Tab-separated table of C-alpha atoms in Angstrom:
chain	number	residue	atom	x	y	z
A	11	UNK	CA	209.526	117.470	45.927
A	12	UNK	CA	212.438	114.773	46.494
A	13	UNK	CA	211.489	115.310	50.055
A	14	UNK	CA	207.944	113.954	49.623
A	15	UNK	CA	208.705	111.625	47.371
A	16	UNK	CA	209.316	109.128	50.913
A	17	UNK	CA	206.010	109.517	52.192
A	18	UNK	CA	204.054	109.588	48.227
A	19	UNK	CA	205.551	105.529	47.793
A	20	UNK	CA	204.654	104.659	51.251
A	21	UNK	CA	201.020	106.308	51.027
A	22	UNK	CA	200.663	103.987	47.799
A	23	UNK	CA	201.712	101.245	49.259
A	24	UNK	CA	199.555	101.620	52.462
A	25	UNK	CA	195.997	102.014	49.878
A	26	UNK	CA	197.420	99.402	48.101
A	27	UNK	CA	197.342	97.087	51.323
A	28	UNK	CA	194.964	98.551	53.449
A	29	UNK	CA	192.564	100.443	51.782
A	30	UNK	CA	190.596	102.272	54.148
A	31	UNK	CA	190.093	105.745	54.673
A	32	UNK	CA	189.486	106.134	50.604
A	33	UNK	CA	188.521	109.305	49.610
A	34	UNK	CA	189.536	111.920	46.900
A	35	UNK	CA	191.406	114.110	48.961
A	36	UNK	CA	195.002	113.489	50.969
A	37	UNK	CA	197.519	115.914	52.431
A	38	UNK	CA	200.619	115.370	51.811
A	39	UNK	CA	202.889	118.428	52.457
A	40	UNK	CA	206.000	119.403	50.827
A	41	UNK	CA	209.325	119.365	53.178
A	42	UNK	CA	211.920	121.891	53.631
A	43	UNK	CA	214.155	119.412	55.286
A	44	UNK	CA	213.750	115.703	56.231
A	45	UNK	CA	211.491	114.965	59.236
A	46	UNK	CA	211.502	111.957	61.331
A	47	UNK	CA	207.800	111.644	60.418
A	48	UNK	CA	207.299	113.088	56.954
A	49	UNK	CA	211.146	111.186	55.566
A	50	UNK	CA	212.782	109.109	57.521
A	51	UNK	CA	210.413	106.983	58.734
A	52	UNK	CA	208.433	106.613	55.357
A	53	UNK	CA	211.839	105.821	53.789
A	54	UNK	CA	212.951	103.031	55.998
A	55	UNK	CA	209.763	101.244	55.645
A	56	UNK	CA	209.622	102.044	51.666
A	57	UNK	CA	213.301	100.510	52.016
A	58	UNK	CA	212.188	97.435	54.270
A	59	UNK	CA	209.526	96.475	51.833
A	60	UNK	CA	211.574	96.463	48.838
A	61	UNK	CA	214.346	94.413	50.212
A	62	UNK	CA	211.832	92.146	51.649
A	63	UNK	CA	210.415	92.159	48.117
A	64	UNK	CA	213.671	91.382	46.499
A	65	UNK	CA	214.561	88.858	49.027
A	66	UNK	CA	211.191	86.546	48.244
A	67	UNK	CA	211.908	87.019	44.744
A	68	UNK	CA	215.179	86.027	44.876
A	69	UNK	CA	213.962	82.673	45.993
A	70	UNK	CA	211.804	81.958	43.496
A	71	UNK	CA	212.685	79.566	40.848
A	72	UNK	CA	213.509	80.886	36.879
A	73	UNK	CA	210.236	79.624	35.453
A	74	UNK	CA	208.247	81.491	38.636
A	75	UNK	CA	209.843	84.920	37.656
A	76	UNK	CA	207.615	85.917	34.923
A	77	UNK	CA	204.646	86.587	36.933
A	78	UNK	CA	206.651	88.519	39.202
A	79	UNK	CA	208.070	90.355	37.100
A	80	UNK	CA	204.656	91.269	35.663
A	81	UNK	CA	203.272	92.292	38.926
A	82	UNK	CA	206.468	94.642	39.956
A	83	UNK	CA	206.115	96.486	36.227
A	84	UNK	CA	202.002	96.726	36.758
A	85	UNK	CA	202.758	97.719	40.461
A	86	UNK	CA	205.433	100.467	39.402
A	87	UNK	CA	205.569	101.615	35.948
A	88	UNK	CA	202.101	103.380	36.365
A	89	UNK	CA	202.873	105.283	39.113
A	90	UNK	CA	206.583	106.788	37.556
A	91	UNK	CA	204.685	109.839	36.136
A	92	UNK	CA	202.768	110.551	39.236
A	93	UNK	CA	206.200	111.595	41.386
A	94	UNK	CA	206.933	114.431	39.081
A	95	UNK	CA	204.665	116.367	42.036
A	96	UNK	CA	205.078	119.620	40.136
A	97	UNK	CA	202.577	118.414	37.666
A	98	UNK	CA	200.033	118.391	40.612
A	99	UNK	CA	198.340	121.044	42.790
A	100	UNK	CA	200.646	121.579	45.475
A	101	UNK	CA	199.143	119.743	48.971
A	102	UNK	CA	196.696	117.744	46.697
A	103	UNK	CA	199.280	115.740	45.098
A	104	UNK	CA	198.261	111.988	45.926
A	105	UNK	CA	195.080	110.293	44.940
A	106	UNK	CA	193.479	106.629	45.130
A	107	UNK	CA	192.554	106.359	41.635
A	108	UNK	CA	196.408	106.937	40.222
A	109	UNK	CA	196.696	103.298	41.725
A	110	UNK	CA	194.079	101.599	39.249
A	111	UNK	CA	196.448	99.759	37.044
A	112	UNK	CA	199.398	98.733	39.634
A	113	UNK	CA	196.471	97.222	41.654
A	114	UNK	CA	196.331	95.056	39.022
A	115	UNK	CA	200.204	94.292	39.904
A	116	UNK	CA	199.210	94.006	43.847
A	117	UNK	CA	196.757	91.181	43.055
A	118	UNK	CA	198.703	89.298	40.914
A	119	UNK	CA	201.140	88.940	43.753
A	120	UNK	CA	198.542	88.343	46.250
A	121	UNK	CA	197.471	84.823	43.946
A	122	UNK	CA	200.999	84.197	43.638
A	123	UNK	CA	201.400	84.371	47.425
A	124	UNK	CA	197.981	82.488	47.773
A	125	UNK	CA	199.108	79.873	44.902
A	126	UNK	CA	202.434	79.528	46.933
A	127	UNK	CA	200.831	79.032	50.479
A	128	UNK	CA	198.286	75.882	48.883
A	129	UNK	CA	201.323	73.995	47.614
A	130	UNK	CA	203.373	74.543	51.371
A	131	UNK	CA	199.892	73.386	53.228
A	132	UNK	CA	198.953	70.678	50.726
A	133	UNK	CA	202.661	68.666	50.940
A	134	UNK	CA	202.081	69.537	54.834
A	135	UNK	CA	198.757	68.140	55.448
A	136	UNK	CA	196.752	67.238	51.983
A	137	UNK	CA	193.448	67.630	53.819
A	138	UNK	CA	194.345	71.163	53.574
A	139	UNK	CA	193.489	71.839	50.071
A	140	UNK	CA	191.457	74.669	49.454
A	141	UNK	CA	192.903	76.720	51.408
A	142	UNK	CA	193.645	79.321	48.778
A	143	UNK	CA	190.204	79.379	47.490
A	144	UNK	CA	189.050	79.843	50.968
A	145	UNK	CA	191.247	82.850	51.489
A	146	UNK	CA	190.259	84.618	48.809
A	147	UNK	CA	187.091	84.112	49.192
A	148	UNK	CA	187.712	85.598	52.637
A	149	UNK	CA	189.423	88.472	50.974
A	150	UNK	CA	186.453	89.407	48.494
A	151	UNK	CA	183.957	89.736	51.606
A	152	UNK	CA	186.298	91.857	53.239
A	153	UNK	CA	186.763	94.369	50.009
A	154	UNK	CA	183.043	94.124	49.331
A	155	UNK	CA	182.654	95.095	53.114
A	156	UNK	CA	184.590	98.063	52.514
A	157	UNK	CA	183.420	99.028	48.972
A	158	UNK	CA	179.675	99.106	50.272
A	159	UNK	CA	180.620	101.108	53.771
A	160	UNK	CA	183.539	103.694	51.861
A	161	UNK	CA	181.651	104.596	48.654
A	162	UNK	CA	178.891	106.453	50.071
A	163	UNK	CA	181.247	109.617	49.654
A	164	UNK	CA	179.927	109.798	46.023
A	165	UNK	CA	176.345	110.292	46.694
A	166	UNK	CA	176.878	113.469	45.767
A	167	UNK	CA	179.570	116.314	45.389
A	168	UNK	CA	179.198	117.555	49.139
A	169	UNK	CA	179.286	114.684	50.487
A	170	UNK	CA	182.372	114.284	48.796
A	171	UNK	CA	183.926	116.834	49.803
A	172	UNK	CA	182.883	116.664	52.980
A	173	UNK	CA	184.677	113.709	53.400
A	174	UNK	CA	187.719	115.598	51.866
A	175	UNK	CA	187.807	117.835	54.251
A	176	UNK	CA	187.864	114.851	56.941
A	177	UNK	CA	190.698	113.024	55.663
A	178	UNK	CA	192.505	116.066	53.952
A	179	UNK	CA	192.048	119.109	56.599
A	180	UNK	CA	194.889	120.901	55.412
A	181	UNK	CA	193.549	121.164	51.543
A	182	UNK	CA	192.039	124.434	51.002
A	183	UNK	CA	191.210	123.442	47.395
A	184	UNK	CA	188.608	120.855	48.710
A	185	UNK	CA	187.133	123.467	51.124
A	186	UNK	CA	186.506	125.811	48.457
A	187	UNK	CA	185.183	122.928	46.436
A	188	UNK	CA	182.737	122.159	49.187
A	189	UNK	CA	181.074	125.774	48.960
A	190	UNK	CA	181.293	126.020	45.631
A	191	UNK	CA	179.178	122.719	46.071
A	192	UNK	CA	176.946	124.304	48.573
A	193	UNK	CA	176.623	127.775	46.199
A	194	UNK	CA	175.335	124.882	43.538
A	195	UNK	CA	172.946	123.840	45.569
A	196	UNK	CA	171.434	126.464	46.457
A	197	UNK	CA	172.968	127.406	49.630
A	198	UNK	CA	174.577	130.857	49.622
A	199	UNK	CA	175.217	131.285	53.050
A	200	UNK	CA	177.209	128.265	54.094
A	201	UNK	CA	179.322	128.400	50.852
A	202	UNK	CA	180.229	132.335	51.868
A	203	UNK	CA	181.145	130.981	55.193
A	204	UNK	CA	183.231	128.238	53.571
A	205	UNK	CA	185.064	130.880	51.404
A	206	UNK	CA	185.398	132.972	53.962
A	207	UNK	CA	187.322	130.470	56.215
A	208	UNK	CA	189.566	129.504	53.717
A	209	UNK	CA	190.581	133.126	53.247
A	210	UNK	CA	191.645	133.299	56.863
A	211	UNK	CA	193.599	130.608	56.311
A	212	UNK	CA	195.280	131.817	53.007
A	213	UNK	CA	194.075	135.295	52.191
A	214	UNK	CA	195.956	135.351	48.591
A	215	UNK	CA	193.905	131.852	47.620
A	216	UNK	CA	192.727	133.223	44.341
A	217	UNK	CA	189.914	130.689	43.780
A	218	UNK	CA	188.042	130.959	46.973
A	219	UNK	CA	188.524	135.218	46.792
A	220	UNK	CA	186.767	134.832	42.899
A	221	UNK	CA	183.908	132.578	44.208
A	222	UNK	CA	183.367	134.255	47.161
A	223	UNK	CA	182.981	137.567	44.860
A	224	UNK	CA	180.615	135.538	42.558
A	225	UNK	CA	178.672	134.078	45.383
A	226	UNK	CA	178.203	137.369	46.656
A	227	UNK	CA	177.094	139.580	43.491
A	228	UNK	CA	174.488	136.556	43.344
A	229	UNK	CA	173.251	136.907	47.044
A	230	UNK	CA	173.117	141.092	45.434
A	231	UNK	CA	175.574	141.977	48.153
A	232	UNK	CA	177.443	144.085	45.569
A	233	UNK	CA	180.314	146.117	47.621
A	234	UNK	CA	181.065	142.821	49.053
A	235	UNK	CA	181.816	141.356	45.644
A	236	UNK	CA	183.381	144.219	44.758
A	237	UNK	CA	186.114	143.749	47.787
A	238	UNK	CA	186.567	139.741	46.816
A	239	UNK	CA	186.414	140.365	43.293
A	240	UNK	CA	189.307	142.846	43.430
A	241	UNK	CA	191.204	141.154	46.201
A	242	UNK	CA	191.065	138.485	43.206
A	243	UNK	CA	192.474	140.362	40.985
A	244	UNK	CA	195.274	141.674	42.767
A	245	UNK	CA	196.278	138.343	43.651
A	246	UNK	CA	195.716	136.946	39.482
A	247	UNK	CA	194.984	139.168	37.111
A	248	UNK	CA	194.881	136.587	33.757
A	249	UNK	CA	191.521	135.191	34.512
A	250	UNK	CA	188.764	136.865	32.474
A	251	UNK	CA	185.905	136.054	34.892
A	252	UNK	CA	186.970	137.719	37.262
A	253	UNK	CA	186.716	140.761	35.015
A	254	UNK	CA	183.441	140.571	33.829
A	255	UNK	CA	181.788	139.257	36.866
A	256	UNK	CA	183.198	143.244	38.399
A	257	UNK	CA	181.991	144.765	35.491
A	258	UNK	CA	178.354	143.179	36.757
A	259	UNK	CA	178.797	144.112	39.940
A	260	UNK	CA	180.092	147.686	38.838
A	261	UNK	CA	177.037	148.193	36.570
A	262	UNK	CA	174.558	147.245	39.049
A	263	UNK	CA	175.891	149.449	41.201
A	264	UNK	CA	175.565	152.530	38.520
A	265	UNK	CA	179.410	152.691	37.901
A	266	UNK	CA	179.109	152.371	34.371
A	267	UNK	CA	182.633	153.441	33.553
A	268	UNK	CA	184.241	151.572	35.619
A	269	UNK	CA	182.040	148.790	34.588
A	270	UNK	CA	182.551	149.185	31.183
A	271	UNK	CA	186.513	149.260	31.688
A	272	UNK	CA	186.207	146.097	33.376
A	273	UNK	CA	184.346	144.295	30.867
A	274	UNK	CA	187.132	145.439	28.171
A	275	UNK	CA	189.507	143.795	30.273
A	276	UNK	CA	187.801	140.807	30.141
A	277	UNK	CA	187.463	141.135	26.229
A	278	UNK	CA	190.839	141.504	26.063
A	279	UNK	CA	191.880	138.655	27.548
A	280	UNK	CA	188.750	136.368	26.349
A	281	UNK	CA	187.726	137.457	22.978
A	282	UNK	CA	185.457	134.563	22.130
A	283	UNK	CA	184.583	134.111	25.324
A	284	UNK	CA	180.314	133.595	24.951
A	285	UNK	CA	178.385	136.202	26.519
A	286	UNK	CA	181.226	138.890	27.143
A	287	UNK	CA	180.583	141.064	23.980
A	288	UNK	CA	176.455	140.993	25.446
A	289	UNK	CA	177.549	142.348	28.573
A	290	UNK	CA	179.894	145.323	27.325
A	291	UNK	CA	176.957	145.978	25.065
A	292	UNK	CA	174.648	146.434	27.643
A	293	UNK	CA	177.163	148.312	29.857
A	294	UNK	CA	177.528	150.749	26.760
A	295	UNK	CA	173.641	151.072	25.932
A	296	UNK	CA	173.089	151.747	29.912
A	297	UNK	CA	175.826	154.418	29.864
A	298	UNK	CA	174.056	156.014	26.127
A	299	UNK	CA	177.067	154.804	24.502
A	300	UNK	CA	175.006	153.590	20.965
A	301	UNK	CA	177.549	152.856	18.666
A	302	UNK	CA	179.810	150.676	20.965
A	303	UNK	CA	176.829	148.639	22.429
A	304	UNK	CA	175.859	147.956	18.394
A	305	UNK	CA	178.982	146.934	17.753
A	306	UNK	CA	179.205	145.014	20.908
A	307	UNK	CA	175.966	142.949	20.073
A	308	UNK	CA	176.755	142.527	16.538
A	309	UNK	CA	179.839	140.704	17.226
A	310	UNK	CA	178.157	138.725	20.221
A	311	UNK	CA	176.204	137.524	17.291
A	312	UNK	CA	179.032	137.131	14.876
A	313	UNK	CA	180.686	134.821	17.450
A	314	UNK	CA	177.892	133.240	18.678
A	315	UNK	CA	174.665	133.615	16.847
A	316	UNK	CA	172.516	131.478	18.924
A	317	UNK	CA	172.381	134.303	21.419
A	318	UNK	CA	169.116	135.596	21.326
A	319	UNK	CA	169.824	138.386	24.098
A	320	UNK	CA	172.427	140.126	21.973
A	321	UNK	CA	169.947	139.544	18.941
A	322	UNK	CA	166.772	141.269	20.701
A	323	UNK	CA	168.969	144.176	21.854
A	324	UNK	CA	171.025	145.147	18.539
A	325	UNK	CA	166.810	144.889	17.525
A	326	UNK	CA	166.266	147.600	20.346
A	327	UNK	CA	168.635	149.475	18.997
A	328	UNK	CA	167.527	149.270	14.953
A	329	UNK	CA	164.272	150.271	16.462
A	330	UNK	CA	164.946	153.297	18.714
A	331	UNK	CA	167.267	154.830	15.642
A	332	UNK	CA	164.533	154.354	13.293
A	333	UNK	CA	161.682	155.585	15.094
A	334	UNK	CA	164.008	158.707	16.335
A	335	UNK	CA	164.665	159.365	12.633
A	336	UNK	CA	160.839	159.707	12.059
């Protein structure tokens, strides 16, 4: 994490200054050891900038500290909590929008630059007044240039992520965000594809081996969710999903005690969870197993009594006992 840390402040700085190539995705990859490119480098421009900083501040008179102060606290303070990377998925660990308030900061020195440069031209050559106005004026056109041409991303999510992918090749969480985008949308295929890549890039990435189970028991490819499903689990085994999305899978493919084993797991670990309690009741009524699929819908309903699945089925049930006692 130290290790990063070099090329997290100069990443900042660079949006901060430049801001192009916005998007919600960056790669920035944990070191082992420092790298010309990935430490050094970073470090000695980091360095260069804040004793360039410090040097133009140093100049300034008492009353003109203040503001500059200001701006250094607004440019730094926010970001503080952002370098504890552990806090953050590991290779997604920098984002645009953590610089929101110390942009604030970055303007505030821009004026003071652009307040600083009107007084030098305006003792040079008084005709020059208006110079600072100008400028910014120049600025805003520039920004609202690349607002309008950089926030298409957000038409919608895969276009986002698209553009993830682009400027953050290396982060296997945006992939699997794009096909779980594409599944959304109605496109199975791709998003299988999409899963399926990231898994040759990372076969133990849990998240892409759940979906990719999921997007298959909904394409009714069941042995194939079966395999990604359980690949899952090996890998995690706390999610409760997982579970009850196998039990599915096992149940449509007539496994019904396996399938009802599965959905206990995912009981287990999700009591409250809405829906489960339906499913292991329907797992249990499929496998003639009366008494635990009553007790399965009753406490569907005890849990979450707007469920009218769980309520029409513990009514199947009242119904079949009472007619077979006649």
């Amino acid at each position: 994490m130290f290790l990063a840390w070099p090329s997290v402040a100069w990443f900042y700085f660079r949006q901060l200054v430049i801001p192009i190539g916005i998007s919600g995705f960056h790669s920035i990859a944990y070191l082992d050891h420092p790298t010309l490119g990935g430490f050094w480098i970073p470090l000695l421009l980091a360095g260069c900038l804040l004793l360039v900083g410090w040097g133009w501040g140093s100049t300034r008179k008492p009353k003109q500290l203040g503001p500059i102060w200001l701006a250094a606290i607004l440019m730094t303070l926010p970001l503080l909590p952002v370098f504890d990377l552990r806090a953050l998925t590991a290779g997604d660990v920098v984002h645009e929008r953590y610089l929101y308030l110390p942009s604030v900061g970055y303007v505030i020195f821009i004026a003071l630059a652009l307040c600083e440069l009107e007084d030098r031209l305006k003792r040079a050559k008084p005709s020059l007044s208006g110079t600072a106005l100008a400028t910014t004026g120049a600025i805003a056109v520039l920004f609202v240039a690349l607002t309008l041409t950089q926030q298409r991303q957000w038409s919608s999510d895969i276009a986002l992520y698209t553009r993830g992918i682009v400027t953050a090749p290396d982060n296997l969480t945006v992939r699997d965000n794009l096909a779980n985008a594409l599944l959304a949308t109605g496109q199975p295929a791709r998003a299988i594809a999409v899963y399926q890549e990231v898994l040759s890039r990372n076969p133990n990435f849990w998240r892409s081996s759940f979906n990719l189970g999921v997007a298959y028991y909904r394409s009714g490819n069941e042995p194939a969710a079966e395999q990604s499903l359980e690949q899952a689990i090996r890998v995690d085994n706390r999610d409760s999903d997982q579970y009850i999305y196998l039990a599915l899978v096992k149940m449509q493919m007539k496994r019904l005690s396996e399938a009802k084993y599965n959905a206990r797991e995912a009981v287990a670990r999700s009591p409250e969870a809405p829906g489960y309690h339906l499913i292991l009741g329907l797992i249990a009524e499929a496998s003639a197993d009366e008494n635990t699929a009553r007790d399965a819908f009753r406490t569907e309903l005890k849990l979450h009594p707007d469920n009218s699945a769980a309520r029409q089925e513990l009514q199947k049930i009242r119904e079949t006992a009472s007619s077979s006692t006649h």
